[in-house]
Tab-separated table of N, CA and C in Angstrom:
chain	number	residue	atom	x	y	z
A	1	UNK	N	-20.908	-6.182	38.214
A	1	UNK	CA	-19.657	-5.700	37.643
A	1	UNK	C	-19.776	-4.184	37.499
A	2	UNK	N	-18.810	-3.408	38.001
A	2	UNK	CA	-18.527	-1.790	37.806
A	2	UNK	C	-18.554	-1.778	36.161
A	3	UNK	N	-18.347	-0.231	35.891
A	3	UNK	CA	-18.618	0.104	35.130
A	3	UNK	C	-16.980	0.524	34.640
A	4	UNK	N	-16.636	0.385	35.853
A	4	UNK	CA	-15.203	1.406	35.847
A	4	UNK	C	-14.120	-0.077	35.412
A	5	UNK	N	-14.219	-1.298	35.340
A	5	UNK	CA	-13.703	-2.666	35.431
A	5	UNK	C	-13.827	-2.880	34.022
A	6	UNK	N	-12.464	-2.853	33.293
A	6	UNK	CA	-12.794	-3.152	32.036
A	6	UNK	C	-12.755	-4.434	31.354
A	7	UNK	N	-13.683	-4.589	30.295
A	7	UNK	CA	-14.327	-6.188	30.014
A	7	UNK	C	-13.336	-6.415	28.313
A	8	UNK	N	-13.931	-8.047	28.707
A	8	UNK	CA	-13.526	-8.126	27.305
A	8	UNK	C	-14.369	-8.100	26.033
A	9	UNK	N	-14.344	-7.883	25.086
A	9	UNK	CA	-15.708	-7.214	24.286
A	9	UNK	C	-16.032	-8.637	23.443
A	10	UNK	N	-15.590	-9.517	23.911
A	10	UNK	CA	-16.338	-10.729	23.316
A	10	UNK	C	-16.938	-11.310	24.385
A	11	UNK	N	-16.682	-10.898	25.837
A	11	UNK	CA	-17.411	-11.559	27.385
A	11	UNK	C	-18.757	-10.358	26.638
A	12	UNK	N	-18.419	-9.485	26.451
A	12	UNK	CA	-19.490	-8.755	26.337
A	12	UNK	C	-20.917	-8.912	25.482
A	13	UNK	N	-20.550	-9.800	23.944
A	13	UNK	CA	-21.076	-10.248	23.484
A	13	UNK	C	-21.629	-11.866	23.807
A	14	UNK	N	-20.816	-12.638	24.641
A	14	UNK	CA	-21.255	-13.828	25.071
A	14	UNK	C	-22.212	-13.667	26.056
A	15	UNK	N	-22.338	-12.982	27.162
A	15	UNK	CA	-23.108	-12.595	28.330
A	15	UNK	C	-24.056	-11.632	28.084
A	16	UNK	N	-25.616	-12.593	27.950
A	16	UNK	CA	-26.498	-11.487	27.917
A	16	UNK	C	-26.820	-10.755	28.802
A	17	UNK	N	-25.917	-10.505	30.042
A	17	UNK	CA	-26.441	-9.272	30.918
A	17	UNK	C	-25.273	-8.738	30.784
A	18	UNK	N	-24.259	-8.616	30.717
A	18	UNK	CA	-23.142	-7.615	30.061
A	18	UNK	C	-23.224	-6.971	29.129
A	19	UNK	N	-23.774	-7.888	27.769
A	19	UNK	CA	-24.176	-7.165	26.562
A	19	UNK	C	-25.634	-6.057	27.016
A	20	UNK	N	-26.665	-6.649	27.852
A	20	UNK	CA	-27.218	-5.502	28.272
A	20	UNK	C	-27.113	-4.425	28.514
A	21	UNK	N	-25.966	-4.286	29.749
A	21	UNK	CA	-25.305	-3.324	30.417
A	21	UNK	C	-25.009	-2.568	29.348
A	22	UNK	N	-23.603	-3.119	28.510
A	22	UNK	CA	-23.016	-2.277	27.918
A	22	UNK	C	-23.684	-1.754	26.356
A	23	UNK	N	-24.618	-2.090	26.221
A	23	UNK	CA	-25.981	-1.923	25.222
A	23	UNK	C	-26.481	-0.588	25.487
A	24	UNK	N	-26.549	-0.948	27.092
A	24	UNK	CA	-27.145	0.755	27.490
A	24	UNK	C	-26.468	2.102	27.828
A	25	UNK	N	-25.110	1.474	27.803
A	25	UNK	CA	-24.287	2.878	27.714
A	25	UNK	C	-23.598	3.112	26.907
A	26	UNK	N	-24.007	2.883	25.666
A	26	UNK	CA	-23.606	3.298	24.584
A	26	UNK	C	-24.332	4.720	23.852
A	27	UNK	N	-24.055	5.472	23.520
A	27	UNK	CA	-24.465	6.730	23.233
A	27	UNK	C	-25.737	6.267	22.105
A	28	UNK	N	-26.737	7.263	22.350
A	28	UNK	CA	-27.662	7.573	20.801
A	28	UNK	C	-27.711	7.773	19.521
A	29	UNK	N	-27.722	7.297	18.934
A	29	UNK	CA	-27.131	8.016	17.461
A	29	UNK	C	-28.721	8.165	16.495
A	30	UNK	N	-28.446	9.404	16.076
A	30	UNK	CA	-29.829	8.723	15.071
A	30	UNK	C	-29.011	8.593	13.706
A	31	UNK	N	-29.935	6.895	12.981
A	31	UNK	CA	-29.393	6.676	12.324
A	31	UNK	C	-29.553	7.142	10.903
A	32	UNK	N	-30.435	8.277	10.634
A	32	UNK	CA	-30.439	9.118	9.360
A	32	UNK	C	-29.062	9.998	9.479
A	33	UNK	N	-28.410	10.254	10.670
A	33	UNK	CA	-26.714	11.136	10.674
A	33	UNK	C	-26.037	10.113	10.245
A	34	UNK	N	-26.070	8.743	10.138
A	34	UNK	CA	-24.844	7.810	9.754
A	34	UNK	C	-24.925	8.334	8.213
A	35	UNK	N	-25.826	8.506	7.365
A	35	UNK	CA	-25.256	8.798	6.088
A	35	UNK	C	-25.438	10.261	5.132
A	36	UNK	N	-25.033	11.036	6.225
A	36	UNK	CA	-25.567	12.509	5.963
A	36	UNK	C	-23.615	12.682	5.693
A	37	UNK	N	-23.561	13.320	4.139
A	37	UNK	CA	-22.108	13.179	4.170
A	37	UNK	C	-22.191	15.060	4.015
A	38	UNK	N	-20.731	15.329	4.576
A	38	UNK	CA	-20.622	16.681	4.629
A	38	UNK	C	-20.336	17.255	3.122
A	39	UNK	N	-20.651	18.241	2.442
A	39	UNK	CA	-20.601	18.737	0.953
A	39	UNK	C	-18.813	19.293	0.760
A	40	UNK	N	-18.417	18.951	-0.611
A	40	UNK	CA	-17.362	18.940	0.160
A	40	UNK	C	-16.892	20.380	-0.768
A	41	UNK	N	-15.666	21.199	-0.353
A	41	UNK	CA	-15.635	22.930	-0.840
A	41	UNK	C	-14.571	22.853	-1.722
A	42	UNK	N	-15.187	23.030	-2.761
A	42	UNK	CA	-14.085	23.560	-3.944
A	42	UNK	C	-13.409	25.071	-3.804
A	43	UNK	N	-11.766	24.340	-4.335
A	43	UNK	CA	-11.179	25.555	-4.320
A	43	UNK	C	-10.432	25.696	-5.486
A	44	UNK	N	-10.409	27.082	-5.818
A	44	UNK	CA	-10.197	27.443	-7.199
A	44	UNK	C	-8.384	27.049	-7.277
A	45	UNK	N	-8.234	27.218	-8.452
A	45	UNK	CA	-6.871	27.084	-8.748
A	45	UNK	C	-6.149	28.257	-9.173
A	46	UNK	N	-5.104	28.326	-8.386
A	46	UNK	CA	-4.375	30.055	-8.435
A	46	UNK	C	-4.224	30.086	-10.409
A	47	UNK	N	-3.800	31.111	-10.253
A	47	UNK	CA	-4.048	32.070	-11.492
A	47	UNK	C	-2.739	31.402	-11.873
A	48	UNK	N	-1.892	30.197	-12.951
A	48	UNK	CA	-0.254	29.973	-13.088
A	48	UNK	C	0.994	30.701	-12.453
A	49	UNK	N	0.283	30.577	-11.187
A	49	UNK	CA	1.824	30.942	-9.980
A	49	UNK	C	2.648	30.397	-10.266
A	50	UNK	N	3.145	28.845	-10.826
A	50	UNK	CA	4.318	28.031	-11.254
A	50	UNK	C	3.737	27.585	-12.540
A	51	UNK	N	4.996	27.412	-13.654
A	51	UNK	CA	4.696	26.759	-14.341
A	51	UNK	C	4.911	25.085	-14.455
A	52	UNK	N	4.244	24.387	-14.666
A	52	UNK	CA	4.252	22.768	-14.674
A	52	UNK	C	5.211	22.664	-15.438
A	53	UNK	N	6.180	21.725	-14.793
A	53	UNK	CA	7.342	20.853	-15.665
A	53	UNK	C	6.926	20.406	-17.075
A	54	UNK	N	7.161	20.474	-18.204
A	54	UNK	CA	6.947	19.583	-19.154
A	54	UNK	C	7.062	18.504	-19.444
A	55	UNK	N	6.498	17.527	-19.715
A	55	UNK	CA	6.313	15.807	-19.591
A	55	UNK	C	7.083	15.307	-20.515
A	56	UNK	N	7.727	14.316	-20.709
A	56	UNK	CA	8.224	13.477	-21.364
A	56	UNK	C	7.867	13.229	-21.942
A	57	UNK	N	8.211	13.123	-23.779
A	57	UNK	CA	7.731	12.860	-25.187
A	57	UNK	C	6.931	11.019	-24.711
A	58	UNK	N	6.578	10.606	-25.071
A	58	UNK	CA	6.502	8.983	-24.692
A	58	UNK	C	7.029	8.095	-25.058
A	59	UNK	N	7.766	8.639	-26.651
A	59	UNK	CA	8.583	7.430	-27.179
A	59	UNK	C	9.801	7.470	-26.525
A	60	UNK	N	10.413	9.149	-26.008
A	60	UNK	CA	11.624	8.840	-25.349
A	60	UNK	C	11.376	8.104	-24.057
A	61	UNK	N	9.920	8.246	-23.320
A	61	UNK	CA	9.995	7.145	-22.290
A	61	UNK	C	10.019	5.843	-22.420
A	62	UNK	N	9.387	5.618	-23.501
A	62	UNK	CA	9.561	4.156	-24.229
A	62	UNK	C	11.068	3.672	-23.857
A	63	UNK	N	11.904	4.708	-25.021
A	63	UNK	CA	13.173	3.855	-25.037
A	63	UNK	C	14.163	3.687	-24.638
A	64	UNK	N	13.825	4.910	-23.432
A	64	UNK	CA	14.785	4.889	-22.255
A	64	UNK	C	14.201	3.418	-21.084
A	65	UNK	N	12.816	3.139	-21.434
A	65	UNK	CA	11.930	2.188	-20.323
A	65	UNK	C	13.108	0.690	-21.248
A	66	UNK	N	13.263	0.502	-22.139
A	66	UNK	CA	13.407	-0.407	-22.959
A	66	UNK	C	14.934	-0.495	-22.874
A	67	UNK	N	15.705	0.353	-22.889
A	67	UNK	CA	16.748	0.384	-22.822
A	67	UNK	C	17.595	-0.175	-21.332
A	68	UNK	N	16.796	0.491	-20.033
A	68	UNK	CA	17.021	-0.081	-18.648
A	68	UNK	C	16.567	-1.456	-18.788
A	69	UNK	N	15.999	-1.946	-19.482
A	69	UNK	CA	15.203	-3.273	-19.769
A	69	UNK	C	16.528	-4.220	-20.177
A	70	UNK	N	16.484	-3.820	-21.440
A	70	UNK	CA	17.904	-4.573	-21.887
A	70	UNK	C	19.321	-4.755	-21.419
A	71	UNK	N	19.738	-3.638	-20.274
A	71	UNK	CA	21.080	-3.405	-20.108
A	71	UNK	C	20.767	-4.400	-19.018
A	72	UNK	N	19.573	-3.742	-18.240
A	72	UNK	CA	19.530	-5.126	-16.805
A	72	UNK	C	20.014	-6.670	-17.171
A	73	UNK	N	18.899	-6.790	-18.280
A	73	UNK	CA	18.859	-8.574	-18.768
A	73	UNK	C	20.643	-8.304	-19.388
A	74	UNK	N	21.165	-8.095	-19.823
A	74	UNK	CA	22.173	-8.142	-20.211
A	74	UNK	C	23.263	-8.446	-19.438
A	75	UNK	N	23.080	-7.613	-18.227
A	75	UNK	CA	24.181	-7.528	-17.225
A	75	UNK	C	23.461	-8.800	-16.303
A	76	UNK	N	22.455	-9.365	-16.181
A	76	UNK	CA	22.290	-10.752	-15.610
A	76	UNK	C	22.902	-12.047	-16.364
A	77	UNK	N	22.269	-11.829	-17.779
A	77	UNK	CA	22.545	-12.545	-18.615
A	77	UNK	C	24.688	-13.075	-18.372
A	78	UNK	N	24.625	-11.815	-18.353
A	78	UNK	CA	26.773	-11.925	-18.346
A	78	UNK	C	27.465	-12.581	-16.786
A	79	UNK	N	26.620	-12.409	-15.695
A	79	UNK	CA	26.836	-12.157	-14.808
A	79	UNK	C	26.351	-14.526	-14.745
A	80	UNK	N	24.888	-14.330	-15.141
A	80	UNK	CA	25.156	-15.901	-14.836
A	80	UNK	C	26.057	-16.720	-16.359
A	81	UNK	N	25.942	-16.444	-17.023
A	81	UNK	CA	27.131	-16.699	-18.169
A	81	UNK	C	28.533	-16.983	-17.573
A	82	UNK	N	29.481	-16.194	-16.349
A	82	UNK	CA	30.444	-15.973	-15.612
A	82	UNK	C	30.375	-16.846	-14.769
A	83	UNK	N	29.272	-17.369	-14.333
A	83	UNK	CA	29.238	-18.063	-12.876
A	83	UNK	C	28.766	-19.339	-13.735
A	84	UNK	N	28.788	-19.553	-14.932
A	84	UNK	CA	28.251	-21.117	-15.243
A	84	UNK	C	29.810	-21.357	-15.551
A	85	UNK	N	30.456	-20.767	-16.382
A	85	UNK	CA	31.568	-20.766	-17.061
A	85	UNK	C	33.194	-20.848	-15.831
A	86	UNK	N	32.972	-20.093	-15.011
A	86	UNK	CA	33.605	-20.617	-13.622
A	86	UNK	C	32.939	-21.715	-13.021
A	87	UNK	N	32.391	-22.250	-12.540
A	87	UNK	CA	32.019	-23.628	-12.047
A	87	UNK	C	32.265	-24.308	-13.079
A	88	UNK	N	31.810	-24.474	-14.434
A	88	UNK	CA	32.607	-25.349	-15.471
A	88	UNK	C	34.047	-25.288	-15.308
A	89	UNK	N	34.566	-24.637	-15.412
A	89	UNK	CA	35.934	-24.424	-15.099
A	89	UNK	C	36.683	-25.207	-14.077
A	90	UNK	N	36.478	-24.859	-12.313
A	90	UNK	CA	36.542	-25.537	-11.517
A	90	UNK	C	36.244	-26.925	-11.466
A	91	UNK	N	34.842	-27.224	-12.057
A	91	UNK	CA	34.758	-29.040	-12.072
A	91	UNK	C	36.028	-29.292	-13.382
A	92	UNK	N	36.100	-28.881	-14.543
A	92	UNK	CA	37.204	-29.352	-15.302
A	92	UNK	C	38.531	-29.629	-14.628
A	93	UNK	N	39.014	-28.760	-13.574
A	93	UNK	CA	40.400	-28.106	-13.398
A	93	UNK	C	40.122	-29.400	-11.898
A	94	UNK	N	39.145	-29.837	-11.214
A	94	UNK	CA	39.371	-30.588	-10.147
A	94	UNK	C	39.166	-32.006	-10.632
A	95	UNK	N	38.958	-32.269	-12.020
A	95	UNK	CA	38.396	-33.988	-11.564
A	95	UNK	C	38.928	-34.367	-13.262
C-alpha cells in the first residue's frame, strides 16, 4: 500500500503491518516537550483609562429578581385560570 492512498485509521490499528507502516511515519516527539508548559506574561493594568460601571445594590437585584418572578407566575397563573374557565364554559354552554 502507497503512502500517498489514504487508510482508514481503525484498518490501521487492526493490521499489524499498517499499524507498522504508519507507526513509522509518524514524527519524533520527545516526550519530556509533552509537558513543558509555556510561562505565561502578565500584563499590567492601564492606569483607570475608564471608569467601571457601578454595580447594583443587591437588594435592588433581589427585588427586581423577585418581582419578574411574581409578575411571570402571575401572568401564567391568569392566563391558565382563562383557559380553564373558557373550556368550563364551552362544556357548560354545549351539553
Amino acid at each position: 500500500m502507497s503512502a500517498s492512498q489514504p487508510i482508514s485509521p481503525e484498518l490501521a490499528l487492526v493490521s499489524p503491518e499498517l499499524r507498522l507502516q504508519w507507526t513509522r511515519a509518524l514524527p519524533d516527539v520527545d516526550p519530556d516537550e509533552l509537558f513543558r508548559v509555556a510561562r505565561t506574561v502578565r500584563v499590567a493594568r492601564p492606569a483607570a483609562a475608564t471608569q467601571a460601571e457601578p454595580r447594583m445594590p443587591f437588594f435592588l437585584a433581589a427585588a427586581i429578581y423577585t418581582a419578574a418572578g411574581l409578575g411571570t407566575s402571575l401572568l401564567q397563573g391568569a392566563l391558565t385560570l382563562a383557559v380553564v374557565a373558557g373550556v368550563a364554559l364551552i362544556l357548560t354552554l354545549a351539553g
